[in-house]
Amino acid sequence: MKELLTGNAAIARGAFENGVAVASGYPGTPSTEILENFSGYEGIYAEWAPNEKVALEVAIGASMAGVRSIATMKHVGVNVAADPLMTAAYTGVNGGLVVISADDPGMHSSQNEQDNRNYARFAKIPMLEPSDSVEAKAMIGVALDISEEFDIPVLFRITTRVAHSQGLVELGEPIDKPVKEYKKDTKKWLMIPAFGRLRRNSLTERIERLEAYSNQSPLNFIVPGDSKVGVITSGISYQYVREVFPEASVLKLGMTFPLPGQLISKFAAGVERLLVVEELEPYLEEFIRLQGHKVAGKEFFPETGEFNAAVVKKGFVAAGLMPATGINQPIKPEDMPTVPVRPPVLCAGCPHRGVFYTLRKMKLLVSGDIGCYTLGGLPPLDGMDSCVCMGASISMAHGIEKAVPALGEKTVAVIGDSTFLHSGITSLLDVVYNKGNTNVIIVDNGITAMTGHQHNPATGKTLMGKNAPLVDLEALVKALGVNRVSVLDPLNLAQLEATIKEELIADEPSVIIARRPCVLIEKKANPPVTVQEDLCTGCKACLKLSCPAISVLDKLCAVDPESCTGCNLCLQVCKFNALKKGGIVNE
Amino acid sequence: MNKPLNILLVGVGGQGTILASKILAHVGQFAGYDIKVSEIHGMAQRGGSVVTQVRMSNKVFSPIIEDGEADVVIAFEKLEGLRWMSYVKPGGALVVNDQAIFPVPVLAGLVEYPRDIPGYIKSKVKNAVIFDALKIARECGNSKAANVVLVGVLASLLPFSEDSWTKALEARIPARFIEVNKVAFQAGYALGLKAQ
Ligand SMILES: Cc1ncc(C[n+]2csc(CCOP(=O)(O)OP(=O)(O)O)c2C)c(N)n1
């Protein structure tokens, strides 16, 4: 029986069937569900690491010890893990090692759309790219075999559409993979310069052998068609090409590093016009052009954003390969009313809301970070100035203060619990060590919320559902050398504002832990807030909270009893006492 | 089926579009088709628009439906129906739950929620079914079954046996909720047949 699996679930299944024993990762859309699925299988070990560098190092250790292992992360996570990745290419593996990078063309849920195919070339490690769930499951097995055969980690690159689309996949039985023996071999594993040089040469040799493999491998195959047009493509783009241009000859590349030069030349020789269809950068195109072939790609197909069949079709039309008609003309009437956008918002009752309302009210420079709380930067909350990468909030605030002390005086850094543990700790250490004066607010909702509520070292549970020691954030920041540490409830606006004021004046670094569980986790809601209409002036002050339960449509404030959780923030914002705690009307 | 059947399910996070797409995919798989389902998780789930695309055929390549190519668009909320209206192919159907969930810019009074969406949709799409699925679900015994009422309407528009839908409901819905959902499905199915 076939099962409908997302690409991520198929990867998890493939890892299970092919004997992966250890998996480590850090959540990040669109990669998160790989480990969530994998952790449910019998006889394996899976964990959330605090960040991607740690995750990859765990996987390298497992491989060295002799088992098959995977590390999973989103594309920007590979930046964090790049240090071990670059040198793991030198050491090679014992048990098969696969690094899964989930890229996000179009930035559905990311801060950039970097093309991680470049990492394969950069690190000199083989790369496989599936184009759907069926391939995702099968190719994980091939990746593990390649890793062991060529003594090298493999980069397994997927994109959002492959990760989150479902297809029918035939399930198989898990193979038995005995633990390989670990033999001490410092020339392989101890990367001091002298041994590193040896492994560097070995890497060149391994890549040469891999190139020969790539030319022979069934991962790269030709779909015969009209010899007038030859299309070289990989990943999800392959599906769009087949959808809109069934007549074309296609060279489908499943292994995109090292690229199969001979196969490409053979394919190019058999077609009149050569095109490359690939999302993001001209990665394949540049290689093919360097080989001396006349080829077109980014001339017709965009270099930014996500593809779909219409985009690919448009490219073929622009290349003069098909008429512009054929796609149904969608109805786009001129008199169509403007459709308001539906931007994501902090949930009703979200503990982050009060923090950003207060920071905005205090007109501070807010050095922000990544998580659900980044939504606090959208109007009308508008309570964040910057967000670059995980952990950057604290170090950027430190830089601001060192550069322009007057600006530093009204700067705070805001960071989530999972993000702080991911890469905020070293930033805070920098502040303390270099006598900075940064004020940090850790918005501690007790979970990694943005990516769908994963556990982290501050939640007391592991990925596999076991109890875990709970990191004591207060003790941790004190141990780093922060003396001024306070813990408060972010639903108490007066206390929040007073504490921030106090910490801004103090002449040393401080940490405010704004602690309250994510409203989606702790579901015990208070009765909904009610409006006493004779007191409401329609001033709209409550709207500044950007709460999806509050509206001012007919001149007066209304609170939706279905979505209101009774967090009572709005009570504290209303100057006319028009909002009442649930259950108490006409007090 | 050589040309894919394209069904687009649109709504707002938390409305149960995903369960509906699972039931539909189950029916398609039971009928022996190749299927692809696509949806984007992540940021959008925090109160944003959600879209699930289901394609089935003898062989499906692209997992996504293009503008103007959907056989049926089911909108769990009417503003989303308006937003995705153009995806209905000529001769295709648009099923709309006459429920309004205001986006934050509307709640904040910054932009207006369009007036008379049903009237507008009906003037543009010949085969539009617009009704209050929440009300029907409530009458069936549970307002949470509104998504299954919509599945019932969808079923009335598609070439699969009623029996295969019942089997899919049983496979996808926990036993303690199955009875009310079967009633909800039937109500939707009857409504869909009447509308045609
Ligand atoms: C290097 C890197 N890894 C992963 C992500 C994905 N990601 C963004 S925010 C986040 C976690 C946020 O959790 P937390 O800090 O607890 O904030 P919350 O969402 O709970 O408010 C993750 C995993 C990323 N953007 N960058």
PDB file of N, CA, C and O in Angstrom, chain A residues 446-487:
ATOM      1  N   GLY A 446       8.437  29.604  26.870  1.00  0.00           N
ATOM      2  CA  GLY A 446       8.581  28.208  27.263  1.00  0.00           C
ATOM      3  C   GLY A 446       8.491  27.202  26.138  1.00  0.00           C
ATOM      4  O   GLY A 446       8.241  26.012  26.385  1.00  0.00           O
ATOM      5  N   ILE A 447       8.734  27.631  24.896  1.00  0.00           N
ATOM      6  CA  ILE A 447       8.629  26.693  23.771  1.00  0.00           C
ATOM      7  C   ILE A 447       9.246  27.347  22.531  1.00  0.00           C
ATOM      8  O   ILE A 447       9.418  28.562  22.498  1.00  0.00           O
ATOM      9  N   THR A 448       9.567  26.542  21.545  1.00  0.00           N
ATOM     10  CA  THR A 448       9.983  27.067  20.248  1.00  0.00           C
ATOM     11  C   THR A 448       8.703  27.185  19.416  1.00  0.00           C
ATOM     12  O   THR A 448       8.294  26.232  18.759  1.00  0.00           O
ATOM     13  N   ALA A 449       8.056  28.331  19.480  1.00  0.00           N
ATOM     14  CA  ALA A 449       6.685  28.431  18.966  1.00  0.00           C
ATOM     15  C   ALA A 449       6.609  28.569  17.445  1.00  0.00           C
ATOM     16  O   ALA A 449       5.822  27.899  16.790  1.00  0.00           O
ATOM     17  N   MET A 450       7.444  29.446  16.903  1.00  0.00           N
ATOM     18  CA  MET A 450       7.345  29.803  15.488  1.00  0.00           C
ATOM     19  C   MET A 450       7.277  28.596  14.564  1.00  0.00           C
ATOM     20  O   MET A 450       6.521  28.564  13.605  1.00  0.00           O
ATOM     21  N   THR A 451       8.102  27.615  14.844  1.00  0.00           N
ATOM     22  CA  THR A 451       8.216  26.477  13.942  1.00  0.00           C
ATOM     23  C   THR A 451       7.238  25.352  14.294  1.00  0.00           C
ATOM     24  O   THR A 451       7.331  24.261  13.741  1.00  0.00           O
ATOM     25  N   GLY A 452       6.337  25.621  15.233  1.00  0.00           N
ATOM     26  CA  GLY A 452       5.319  24.625  15.541  1.00  0.00           C
ATOM     27  C   GLY A 452       5.508  23.915  16.875  1.00  0.00           C
ATOM     28  O   GLY A 452       5.157  22.750  17.013  1.00  0.00           O
ATOM     29  N   HIS A 453       6.070  24.645  17.861  1.00  0.00           N
ATOM     30  CA  HIS A 453       6.126  24.137  19.238  1.00  0.00           C
ATOM     31  C   HIS A 453       7.052  22.940  19.438  1.00  0.00           C
ATOM     32  O   HIS A 453       6.605  21.866  19.858  1.00  0.00           O
ATOM     33  N   GLN A 454       8.314  23.141  19.152  1.00  0.00           N
ATOM     34  CA  GLN A 454       9.294  22.101  19.459  1.00  0.00           C
ATOM     35  C   GLN A 454       9.879  22.344  20.853  1.00  0.00           C
ATOM     36  O   GLN A 454       9.939  23.482  21.323  1.00  0.00           O
ATOM     37  N   HIS A 455      10.321  21.260  21.440  1.00  0.00           N
ATOM     38  CA  HIS A 455      10.976  21.390  22.738  1.00  0.00           C
ATOM     39  C   HIS A 455      12.379  21.943  22.569  1.00  0.00           C
ATOM     40  O   HIS A 455      12.978  21.867  21.501  1.00  0.00           O
ATOM     41  N   ASN A 456      12.877  22.536  23.637  1.00  0.00           N
ATOM     42  CA  ASN A 456      14.246  23.042  23.648  1.00  0.00           C
ATOM     43  C   ASN A 456      14.762  22.910  25.077  1.00  0.00           C
ATOM     44  O   ASN A 456      14.000  22.510  25.970  1.00  0.00           O
ATOM     45  N   PRO A 457      16.041  23.195  25.326  1.00  0.00           N
ATOM     46  CA  PRO A 457      16.573  22.924  26.666  1.00  0.00           C
ATOM     47  C   PRO A 457      15.844  23.657  27.800  1.00  0.00           C
ATOM     48  O   PRO A 457      16.036  23.322  28.965  1.00  0.00           O
ATOM     49  N   ALA A 458      14.996  24.638  27.454  1.00  0.00           N
ATOM     50  CA  ALA A 458      14.271  25.350  28.510  1.00  0.00           C
ATOM     51  C   ALA A 458      12.847  24.846  28.697  1.00  0.00           C
ATOM     52  O   ALA A 458      12.065  25.437  29.425  1.00  0.00           O
ATOM     53  N   THR A 459      12.486  23.747  28.039  1.00  0.00           N
ATOM     54  CA  THR A 459      11.104  23.263  28.181  1.00  0.00           C
ATOM     55  C   THR A 459      10.993  22.029  29.069  1.00  0.00           C
ATOM     56  O   THR A 459       9.887  21.642  29.458  1.00  0.00           O
ATOM     57  N   GLY A 460      12.120  21.375  29.347  1.00  0.00           N
ATOM     58  CA  GLY A 460      12.048  20.211  30.229  1.00  0.00           C
ATOM     59  C   GLY A 460      11.619  18.926  29.562  1.00  0.00           C
ATOM     60  O   GLY A 460      11.324  17.936  30.233  1.00  0.00           O
ATOM     61  N   LYS A 461      11.555  18.923  28.226  1.00  0.00           N
ATOM     62  CA  LYS A 461      11.201  17.691  27.501  1.00  0.00           C
ATOM     63  C   LYS A 461      12.103  17.567  26.279  1.00  0.00           C
ATOM     64  O   LYS A 461      12.580  18.569  25.744  1.00  0.00           O
ATOM     65  N   THR A 462      12.308  16.320  25.825  1.00  0.00           N
ATOM     66  CA  THR A 462      13.120  16.110  24.629  1.00  0.00           C
ATOM     67  C   THR A 462      12.228  15.806  23.431  1.00  0.00           C
ATOM     68  O   THR A 462      11.025  15.595  23.584  1.00  0.00           O
ATOM     69  N   LEU A 463      12.854  15.748  22.259  1.00  0.00           N
ATOM     70  CA  LEU A 463      12.123  15.410  21.038  1.00  0.00           C
ATOM     71  C   LEU A 463      11.444  14.047  21.161  1.00  0.00           C
ATOM     72  O   LEU A 463      10.371  13.819  20.621  1.00  0.00           O
ATOM     73  N   MET A 464      12.094  13.122  21.872  1.00  0.00           N
ATOM     74  CA  MET A 464      11.531  11.779  21.985  1.00  0.00           C
ATOM     75  C   MET A 464      10.571  11.659  23.163  1.00  0.00           C
ATOM     76  O   MET A 464      10.194  10.558  23.564  1.00  0.00           O
ATOM     77  N   GLY A 465      10.183  12.811  23.727  1.00  0.00           N
ATOM     78  CA  GLY A 465       9.139  12.809  24.747  1.00  0.00           C
ATOM     79  C   GLY A 465       9.606  12.505  26.157  1.00  0.00           C
ATOM     80  O   GLY A 465       8.805  12.299  27.060  1.00  0.00           O
ATOM     81  N   LYS A 466      10.916  12.459  26.361  1.00  0.00           N
ATOM     82  CA  LYS A 466      11.429  12.149  27.706  1.00  0.00           C
ATOM     83  C   LYS A 466      11.546  13.437  28.527  1.00  0.00           C
ATOM     84  O   LYS A 466      11.716  14.525  27.971  1.00  0.00           O
ATOM     85  N   ASN A 467      11.483  13.305  29.834  1.00  0.00           N
ATOM     86  CA  ASN A 467      11.759  14.456  30.693  1.00  0.00           C
ATOM     87  C   ASN A 467      13.229  14.809  30.617  1.00  0.00           C
ATOM     88  O   ASN A 467      14.081  13.935  30.468  1.00  0.00           O
ATOM     89  N   ALA A 468      13.524  16.101  30.698  1.00  0.00           N
ATOM     90  CA  ALA A 468      14.920  16.539  30.596  1.00  0.00           C
ATOM     91  C   ALA A 468      15.166  17.602  31.650  1.00  0.00           C
ATOM     92  O   ALA A 468      14.232  18.269  32.098  1.00  0.00           O
ATOM     93  N   PRO A 469      16.417  17.755  32.060  1.00  0.00           N
ATOM     94  CA  PRO A 469      16.711  18.846  32.997  1.00  0.00           C
ATOM     95  C   PRO A 469      16.369  20.178  32.345  1.00  0.00           C
ATOM     96  O   PRO A 469      16.582  20.370  31.150  1.00  0.00           O
ATOM     97  N   LEU A 470      15.803  21.059  33.135  1.00  0.00           N
ATOM     98  CA  LEU A 470      15.348  22.345  32.626  1.00  0.00           C
ATOM     99  C   LEU A 470      16.471  23.354  32.842  1.00  0.00           C
ATOM    100  O   LEU A 470      16.924  23.523  33.968  1.00  0.00           O
ATOM    101  N   VAL A 471      16.898  24.022  31.771  1.00  0.00           N
ATOM    102  CA  VAL A 471      17.954  25.009  31.981  1.00  0.00           C
ATOM    103  C   VAL A 471      17.364  26.174  32.781  1.00  0.00           C
ATOM    104  O   VAL A 471      16.237  26.614  32.546  1.00  0.00           O
ATOM    105  N   ASP A 472      18.121  26.640  33.751  1.00  0.00           N
ATOM    106  CA  ASP A 472      17.679  27.734  34.608  1.00  0.00           C
ATOM    107  C   ASP A 472      18.203  29.034  33.990  1.00  0.00           C
ATOM    108  O   ASP A 472      19.375  29.378  34.132  1.00  0.00           O
ATOM    109  N   LEU A 473      17.328  29.732  33.266  1.00  0.00           N
ATOM    110  CA  LEU A 473      17.775  30.919  32.527  1.00  0.00           C
ATOM    111  C   LEU A 473      18.345  31.990  33.457  1.00  0.00           C
ATOM    112  O   LEU A 473      19.350  32.634  33.141  1.00  0.00           O
ATOM    113  N   GLU A 474      17.707  32.182  34.625  1.00  0.00           N
ATOM    114  CA  GLU A 474      18.205  33.196  35.563  1.00  0.00           C
ATOM    115  C   GLU A 474      19.638  32.873  35.975  1.00  0.00           C
ATOM    116  O   GLU A 474      20.533  33.719  35.934  1.00  0.00           O
ATOM    117  N   ALA A 475      19.835  31.610  36.380  1.00  0.00           N
ATOM    118  CA  ALA A 475      21.168  31.202  36.846  1.00  0.00           C
ATOM    119  C   ALA A 475      22.167  31.285  35.698  1.00  0.00           C
ATOM    120  O   ALA A 475      23.325  31.678  35.898  1.00  0.00           O
ATOM    121  N   LEU A 476      21.706  30.933  34.505  1.00  0.00           N
ATOM    122  CA  LEU A 476      22.602  30.942  33.340  1.00  0.00           C
ATOM    123  C   LEU A 476      23.110  32.357  33.062  1.00  0.00           C
ATOM    124  O   LEU A 476      24.314  32.577  32.915  1.00  0.00           O
ATOM    125  N   VAL A 477      22.197  33.331  33.009  1.00  0.00           N
ATOM    126  CA  VAL A 477      22.654  34.675  32.669  1.00  0.00           C
ATOM    127  C   VAL A 477      23.473  35.274  33.816  1.00  0.00           C
ATOM    128  O   VAL A 477      24.411  36.036  33.579  1.00  0.00           O
ATOM    129  N   LYS A 478      23.143  34.877  35.034  1.00  0.00           N
ATOM    130  CA  LYS A 478      23.968  35.333  36.171  1.00  0.00           C
ATOM    131  C   LYS A 478      25.373  34.771  36.056  1.00  0.00           C
ATOM    132  O   LYS A 478      26.359  35.462  36.304  1.00  0.00           O
ATOM    133  N   ALA A 479      25.450  33.505  35.669  1.00  0.00           N
ATOM    134  CA  ALA A 479      26.767  32.861  35.542  1.00  0.00           C
ATOM    135  C   ALA A 479      27.598  33.525  34.457  1.00  0.00           C
ATOM    136  O   ALA A 479      28.831  33.538  34.520  1.00  0.00           O
ATOM    137  N   LEU A 480      26.933  34.098  33.476  1.00  0.00           N
ATOM    138  CA  LEU A 480      27.678  34.803  32.427  1.00  0.00           C
ATOM    139  C   LEU A 480      28.231  36.126  32.951  1.00  0.00           C
ATOM    140  O   LEU A 480      29.071  36.756  32.306  1.00  0.00           O
ATOM    141  N   GLY A 481      27.712  36.559  34.091  1.00  0.00           N
ATOM    142  CA  GLY A 481      28.214  37.792  34.685  1.00  0.00           C
ATOM    143  C   GLY A 481      27.222  38.939  34.704  1.00  0.00           C
ATOM    144  O   GLY A 481      27.580  40.075  35.002  1.00  0.00           O
ATOM    145  N   VAL A 482      25.977  38.643  34.400  1.00  0.00           N
ATOM    146  CA  VAL A 482      24.958  39.691  34.461  1.00  0.00           C
ATOM    147  C   VAL A 482      24.446  39.765  35.905  1.00  0.00           C
ATOM    148  O   VAL A 482      23.994  38.763  36.457  1.00  0.00           O
ATOM    149  N   ASN A 483      24.541  40.939  36.527  1.00  0.00           N
ATOM    150  CA  ASN A 483      24.090  41.078  37.910  1.00  0.00           C
ATOM    151  C   ASN A 483      22.625  41.446  38.009  1.00  0.00           C
ATOM    152  O   ASN A 483      21.933  41.063  38.934  1.00  0.00           O
ATOM    153  N   ARG A 484      22.179  42.238  37.045  1.00  0.00           N
ATOM    154  CA  ARG A 484      20.798  42.724  37.117  1.00  0.00           C
ATOM    155  C   ARG A 484      19.891  41.790  36.307  1.00  0.00           C
ATOM    156  O   ARG A 484      19.820  41.892  35.079  1.00  0.00           O
ATOM    157  N   VAL A 485      19.244  40.884  37.012  1.00  0.00           N
ATOM    158  CA  VAL A 485      18.361  39.922  36.343  1.00  0.00           C
ATOM    159  C   VAL A 485      16.983  39.999  36.990  1.00  0.00           C
ATOM    160  O   VAL A 485      16.869  39.890  38.212  1.00  0.00           O
ATOM    161  N   SER A 486      15.950  40.257  36.202  1.00  0.00           N
ATOM    162  CA  SER A 486      14.609  40.264  36.782  1.00  0.00           C
ATOM    163  C   SER A 486      13.680  39.370  35.967  1.00  0.00           C
ATOM    164  O   SER A 486      13.869  39.182  34.769  1.00  0.00           O
ATOM    165  N   VAL A 487      12.704  38.831  36.646  1.00  0.00           N
ATOM    166  CA  VAL A 487      11.719  37.973  35.986  1.00  0.00           C
ATOM    167  C   VAL A 487      10.358  38.619  36.180  1.00  0.00           C
ATOM    168  O   VAL A 487      10.019  39.019  37.293  1.00  0.00           O
TER     169      VAL A 487
END
